[in-house]
Amino acid sequence: MTEIGGGAVGFPAFPRVRMVVPTNGERPGYLEECLASIRRQEEPVDLVIVGPAESAPVLRPAAERHGCRFLVEERRGLSNAINQGWQGAGTEFLAWLGDDDLLTEGSLAAALGELDRTPAASMVYGRVGVIDSAGRALYTMRPGTFASWFFQYGQNWVGQPGSLYRREAVRRVGPLDPTLRYAMDFDLHLRLRRSGRMAYLPRQLGCFRVHPTSLTASNPDPQDEGRRVMRRYLGPKARRSEDCWWPLARCVSRGWATFTKIGSRR
């Protein structure tokens, strides 16, 4: 593992969270906003940027400006980068944030407080604001406490930005699956749900940016990989009857997504 720049500059004595920002360094403006949103948090953060060696001229100065570390990625792929950044963490909690996404003010302290109040919870998730390429608010995703129940039916309503994971729970279930390109968070959440409860915080914890160069925008079939991940955890009876209940699950999911967008649009 190669470490470049940043050193221990600006690092608090005992951060409780290791936050990884995986990036190719191709969106420096978004990256600056992302890192600034993390550094504005009230809680100290062990912040790590992971990216390719060829982007070091861009990522090294960014790491120095924000008092964090830059690790040269050992293997390609988003999941590999996050797993590498999490490796060896001595913090209680783990998180990652896309280089085009944001944390909201005070969200980390709120998420930590919820996990402190619910020691049986393996993770906490909350509401996620959806913003456009210029940072303008579009709508808010409000998954609710029942969202994790719908995981078993292949419906992922939990927005990853702002989610916080208990490190011990991740150690038990294993890291992100590097064979997945789009649904690695869904797969991790399914495993964490089987390991412990998932706490919901009814406040906005992060912002997900919609723009033409995002990973989500490049997904040719948003349901395909998620459905394949779901099948990994289906029991024999549910697997046999999948063709019967899957259309209903999709209908409910589309209805809830429409309700969320209408109900929270500014």
Short mmCIF file of C-alpha atoms in Angstrom, two decimals:
data_model
loop_
_atom_site.label_atom_id
_atom_site.label_comp_id
_atom_site.label_asym_id
_atom_site.label_seq_id
_atom_site.Cartn_x
_atom_site.Cartn_y
_atom_site.Cartn_z
CA MET A 1 0.00 0.00 0.00
CA THR A 2 1.51 3.32 -1.06
CA GLU A 3 0.81 6.50 0.85
CA ILE A 4 1.36 9.89 -0.75
CA GLY A 5 1.00 13.33 0.75
CA GLY A 6 -1.03 14.57 3.67
CA GLY A 7 0.80 12.65 6.35
CA ALA A 8 -0.71 13.36 9.73
CA VAL A 9 -1.35 17.03 9.01
CA GLY A 10 -4.65 18.15 10.49
CA PHE A 11 -5.45 14.72 11.93
CA PRO A 12 -7.29 14.71 15.27
CA ALA A 13 -6.03 12.41 18.01
CA PHE A 14 -8.86 9.89 18.10
CA PRO A 15 -11.23 9.95 15.12
CA ARG A 16 -14.08 7.45 15.41
CA VAL A 17 -14.74 7.22 11.67
CA ARG A 18 -12.58 6.12 8.73
CA MET A 19 -14.05 7.80 5.64
CA VAL A 20 -12.85 6.71 2.19
CA VAL A 21 -13.29 8.78 -0.96
CA PRO A 22 -12.56 6.65 -4.05
CA THR A 23 -11.82 8.76 -7.12
CA ASN A 24 -10.16 8.75 -10.54
CA GLY A 25 -9.33 12.42 -10.14
CA GLU A 26 -11.30 13.29 -13.24
CA ARG A 27 -13.77 15.60 -11.45
CA PRO A 28 -11.59 17.89 -9.30
CA GLY A 29 -14.32 20.46 -8.73
CA TYR A 30 -16.76 17.90 -7.36
CA LEU A 31 -13.96 16.29 -5.34
CA GLU A 32 -13.16 19.61 -3.64
CA GLU A 33 -16.81 20.05 -2.64
CA CYS A 34 -16.96 16.45 -1.39
CA LEU A 35 -13.84 16.76 0.78
CA ALA A 36 -14.92 20.14 2.12
CA SER A 37 -18.30 18.70 3.19
CA ILE A 38 -16.45 16.01 5.19
CA ARG A 39 -14.02 18.42 6.80
CA ARG A 40 -16.90 20.71 7.85
CA GLN A 41 -18.29 17.96 10.09
CA GLU A 42 -18.20 18.51 13.85
CA GLU A 43 -16.73 15.04 14.35
CA PRO A 44 -13.06 14.28 13.57
CA VAL A 45 -12.62 11.99 10.58
CA ASP A 46 -9.76 9.76 9.47
CA LEU A 47 -10.12 10.73 5.81
CA VAL A 48 -8.47 8.70 3.04
CA ILE A 49 -8.50 9.34 -0.72
CA VAL A 50 -7.85 6.28 -2.93
CA GLY A 51 -7.09 6.71 -6.60
CA PRO A 52 -4.82 5.72 -9.51
CA ALA A 53 -1.14 6.65 -9.62
CA GLU A 54 -1.59 8.65 -12.82
CA SER A 55 -3.95 11.01 -10.97
CA ALA A 56 -1.44 11.69 -8.17
CA PRO A 57 -0.62 15.21 -9.51
CA VAL A 58 -4.27 16.14 -8.89
CA LEU A 59 -5.03 14.04 -5.82
CA ARG A 60 -1.84 14.71 -3.84
CA PRO A 61 -2.50 18.47 -3.56
CA ALA A 62 -6.15 17.80 -2.71
CA ALA A 63 -5.05 15.50 0.13
CA GLU A 64 -2.66 18.15 1.42
CA ARG A 65 -5.29 20.90 1.31
CA HIS A 66 -7.74 18.82 3.34
CA GLY A 67 -5.25 17.26 5.76
CA CYS A 68 -5.83 13.69 4.69
CA ARG A 69 -4.00 10.78 3.09
CA PHE A 70 -3.83 9.70 -0.53
CA LEU A 71 -3.36 5.99 -1.25
CA VAL A 72 -2.45 4.74 -4.70
CA GLU A 73 -4.99 2.08 -5.60
CA GLU A 74 -3.61 -1.46 -5.65
CA ARG A 75 -6.36 -2.87 -7.88
CA ARG A 76 -8.83 -1.21 -10.22
CA GLY A 77 -12.48 -0.93 -9.33
CA LEU A 78 -14.61 1.07 -6.93
CA SER A 79 -15.11 -1.75 -4.41
CA ASN A 80 -11.39 -2.55 -4.37
CA ALA A 81 -10.56 1.10 -3.69
CA ILE A 82 -13.00 1.32 -0.78
CA ASN A 83 -11.85 -1.99 0.70
CA GLN A 84 -8.24 -0.83 0.47
CA GLY A 85 -9.08 2.41 2.21
CA TRP A 86 -10.89 0.56 4.99
CA GLN A 87 -8.07 -1.92 5.47
CA GLY A 88 -6.32 -1.59 8.80
CA ALA A 89 -8.75 0.99 10.15
CA GLY A 90 -8.57 1.32 13.91
CA THR A 91 -11.76 3.36 14.11
CA GLU A 92 -15.13 2.17 15.44
CA PHE A 93 -16.98 3.06 12.26
CA LEU A 94 -16.47 2.98 8.49
CA ALA A 95 -17.97 4.99 5.64
CA TRP A 96 -17.32 6.02 2.06
CA LEU A 97 -18.48 8.90 -0.06
CA GLY A 98 -18.40 9.22 -3.84
CA ASP A 99 -16.20 12.05 -5.09
CA ASP A 100 -19.29 13.76 -6.54
CA ASP A 101 -21.48 13.39 -3.42
CA LEU A 102 -21.73 15.43 -0.21
CA LEU A 103 -22.36 15.12 3.51
CA THR A 104 -24.86 17.54 5.01
CA GLU A 105 -23.98 19.76 7.95
CA GLY A 106 -23.88 17.85 11.23
CA SER A 107 -24.82 14.56 9.60
CA LEU A 108 -21.85 12.58 10.91
CA ALA A 109 -22.47 13.58 14.53
CA ALA A 110 -26.15 12.65 14.12
CA ALA A 111 -25.30 9.24 12.61
CA LEU A 112 -22.76 8.50 15.35
CA GLY A 113 -25.28 9.48 18.00
CA GLU A 114 -27.84 7.06 16.57
CA LEU A 115 -25.36 4.17 16.52
CA ASP A 116 -24.32 4.99 20.09
CA ARG A 117 -27.97 4.83 21.13
CA THR A 118 -28.53 1.52 19.31
CA PRO A 119 -25.49 -0.69 19.97
CA ALA A 120 -27.21 -3.67 18.28
CA ALA A 121 -27.39 -1.80 14.96
CA SER A 122 -24.85 -2.76 12.29
CA MET A 123 -25.38 0.47 10.34
CA VAL A 124 -27.40 3.67 10.20
CA TYR A 125 -28.97 5.27 7.13
CA GLY A 126 -31.11 8.35 6.62
CA ARG A 127 -32.62 10.65 4.04
CA VAL A 128 -30.58 11.61 1.00
CA GLY A 129 -31.03 14.77 -1.03
CA VAL A 130 -30.71 14.47 -4.80
CA ILE A 131 -28.93 17.40 -6.44
CA ASP A 132 -28.09 18.26 -10.03
CA SER A 133 -24.67 18.92 -11.56
CA ALA A 134 -24.72 22.51 -10.26
CA GLY A 135 -25.68 21.47 -6.73
CA ARG A 136 -29.32 22.54 -6.98
CA ALA A 137 -31.76 20.48 -4.90
CA LEU A 138 -34.12 18.27 -6.92
CA TYR A 139 -35.87 16.13 -4.30
CA THR A 140 -35.20 14.11 -1.15
CA MET A 141 -35.24 10.33 -0.83
CA ARG A 142 -37.01 9.36 2.41
CA PRO A 143 -36.67 5.57 2.73
CA GLY A 144 -38.24 5.20 6.18
CA THR A 145 -37.73 2.49 8.76
CA PHE A 146 -39.31 -0.22 6.60
CA ALA A 147 -36.84 0.19 3.71
CA SER A 148 -34.53 -2.52 5.02
CA TRP A 149 -37.44 -4.98 5.07
CA PHE A 150 -37.89 -4.50 1.32
CA PHE A 151 -34.23 -5.37 0.72
CA GLN A 152 -35.16 -9.03 0.67
CA TYR A 153 -37.40 -8.32 -2.33
CA GLY A 154 -34.65 -6.62 -4.31
CA GLN A 155 -35.76 -3.03 -3.69
CA ASN A 156 -32.90 -0.79 -2.58
CA TRP A 157 -34.36 2.46 -1.25
CA VAL A 158 -31.40 3.24 0.99
CA GLY A 159 -29.18 5.96 -0.44
CA GLN A 160 -25.55 5.23 0.38
CA PRO A 161 -24.31 8.82 0.94
CA GLY A 162 -24.48 9.51 4.67
CA SER A 163 -24.71 5.83 5.67
CA LEU A 164 -22.38 4.79 8.48
CA TYR A 165 -21.23 1.25 9.26
CA ARG A 166 -20.02 -0.35 12.47
CA ARG A 167 -16.53 -1.65 11.69
CA GLU A 168 -17.01 -4.83 13.69
CA ALA A 169 -20.18 -5.63 11.73
CA VAL A 170 -18.36 -5.17 8.41
CA ARG A 171 -15.57 -7.41 9.68
CA ARG A 172 -18.14 -10.12 10.44
CA VAL A 173 -19.93 -10.03 7.08
CA GLY A 174 -16.95 -9.21 4.89
CA PRO A 175 -15.99 -6.20 2.73
CA LEU A 176 -17.50 -4.98 -0.53
CA ASP A 177 -17.73 -7.46 -3.39
CA PRO A 178 -15.30 -6.32 -6.13
CA THR A 179 -17.14 -8.35 -8.79
CA LEU A 180 -20.07 -5.92 -8.55
CA ARG A 181 -20.02 -2.62 -10.43
CA TYR A 182 -23.27 -0.94 -9.37
CA ALA A 183 -24.90 -2.87 -6.50
CA MET A 184 -21.96 -3.35 -4.13
CA ASP A 185 -23.65 -1.18 -1.50
CA PHE A 186 -26.90 -3.15 -1.81
CA ASP A 187 -24.99 -6.41 -1.36
CA LEU A 188 -23.21 -5.10 1.75
CA HIS A 189 -26.49 -3.80 3.19
CA LEU A 190 -28.18 -7.16 2.66
CA ARG A 191 -25.37 -8.91 4.55
CA LEU A 192 -25.42 -6.33 7.34
CA ARG A 193 -29.20 -6.71 7.65
CA ARG A 194 -28.73 -10.43 8.25
CA SER A 195 -26.06 -9.67 10.86
CA GLY A 196 -27.92 -7.04 12.89
CA ARG A 197 -30.58 -4.37 12.79
CA MET A 198 -30.38 -1.31 10.57
CA ALA A 199 -31.10 1.99 12.28
CA TYR A 200 -32.97 4.71 10.40
CA LEU A 201 -32.45 8.39 11.12
CA PRO A 202 -35.25 10.66 9.82
CA ARG A 203 -33.01 13.50 8.72
CA GLN A 204 -30.97 14.25 5.63
CA LEU A 205 -27.47 12.84 5.98
CA GLY A 206 -26.03 13.28 2.50
CA CYS A 207 -26.53 14.45 -1.06
CA PHE A 208 -26.37 12.30 -4.18
CA ARG A 209 -25.39 14.19 -7.33
CA VAL A 210 -27.08 13.33 -10.64
CA HIS A 211 -24.95 14.20 -13.67
CA PRO A 212 -24.00 12.66 -17.03
CA THR A 213 -20.61 11.28 -15.87
CA SER A 214 -21.84 9.57 -12.69
CA LEU A 215 -21.53 5.81 -12.23
CA THR A 216 -25.31 5.52 -11.91
CA ALA A 217 -25.83 7.25 -15.25
CA SER A 218 -23.65 4.62 -16.96
CA ASN A 219 -25.76 1.72 -15.67
CA PRO A 220 -27.61 0.24 -18.68
CA ASP A 221 -30.09 -1.69 -16.49
CA PRO A 222 -30.46 -0.36 -12.92
CA GLN A 223 -32.45 -3.42 -11.79
CA ASP A 224 -30.36 -6.19 -13.33
CA GLU A 225 -27.36 -6.34 -10.98
CA GLY A 226 -29.48 -5.59 -7.92
CA ARG A 227 -31.83 -8.47 -8.75
CA ARG A 228 -28.90 -10.83 -9.19
CA VAL A 229 -27.55 -9.76 -5.81
CA MET A 230 -30.96 -10.31 -4.21
CA ARG A 231 -31.03 -13.90 -5.48
CA ARG A 232 -27.89 -14.67 -3.47
CA TYR A 233 -29.88 -14.32 -0.27
CA LEU A 234 -33.29 -15.72 -1.24
CA GLY A 235 -34.52 -18.87 0.46
CA PRO A 236 -35.60 -21.82 -1.72
CA LYS A 237 -39.32 -21.02 -1.41
CA ALA A 238 -38.88 -17.33 -2.30
CA ARG A 239 -36.63 -18.26 -5.22
CA ARG A 240 -39.22 -20.62 -6.67
CA SER A 241 -41.97 -18.01 -6.47
CA GLU A 242 -39.85 -15.05 -7.63
CA ASP A 243 -41.65 -14.65 -10.94
CA CYS A 244 -44.91 -14.18 -9.03
CA TRP A 245 -43.89 -11.56 -6.47
CA TRP A 246 -41.19 -9.68 -8.40
CA PRO A 247 -43.63 -7.64 -10.56
CA LEU A 248 -45.54 -6.60 -7.42
CA ALA A 249 -42.33 -5.59 -5.67
CA ARG A 250 -41.32 -3.47 -8.66
CA CYS A 251 -44.74 -1.82 -8.76
CA VAL A 252 -44.55 -0.92 -5.07
CA SER A 253 -41.02 0.39 -5.55
CA ARG A 254 -41.99 2.64 -8.47
CA GLY A 255 -44.99 3.94 -6.54
CA TRP A 256 -42.91 4.75 -3.49
CA ALA A 257 -40.23 6.46 -5.58
CA THR A 258 -42.88 8.65 -7.25
CA PHE A 259 -44.45 9.51 -3.90
CA THR A 260 -41.06 10.45 -2.46
CA LYS A 261 -40.21 12.77 -5.33
CA ILE A 262 -43.60 14.51 -5.30
CA GLY A 263 -43.76 14.76 -1.52
CA SER A 264 -40.35 16.32 -1.08
CA ARG A 265 -39.77 18.48 -4.12
CA ARG A 266 -38.95 22.05 -3.22
#
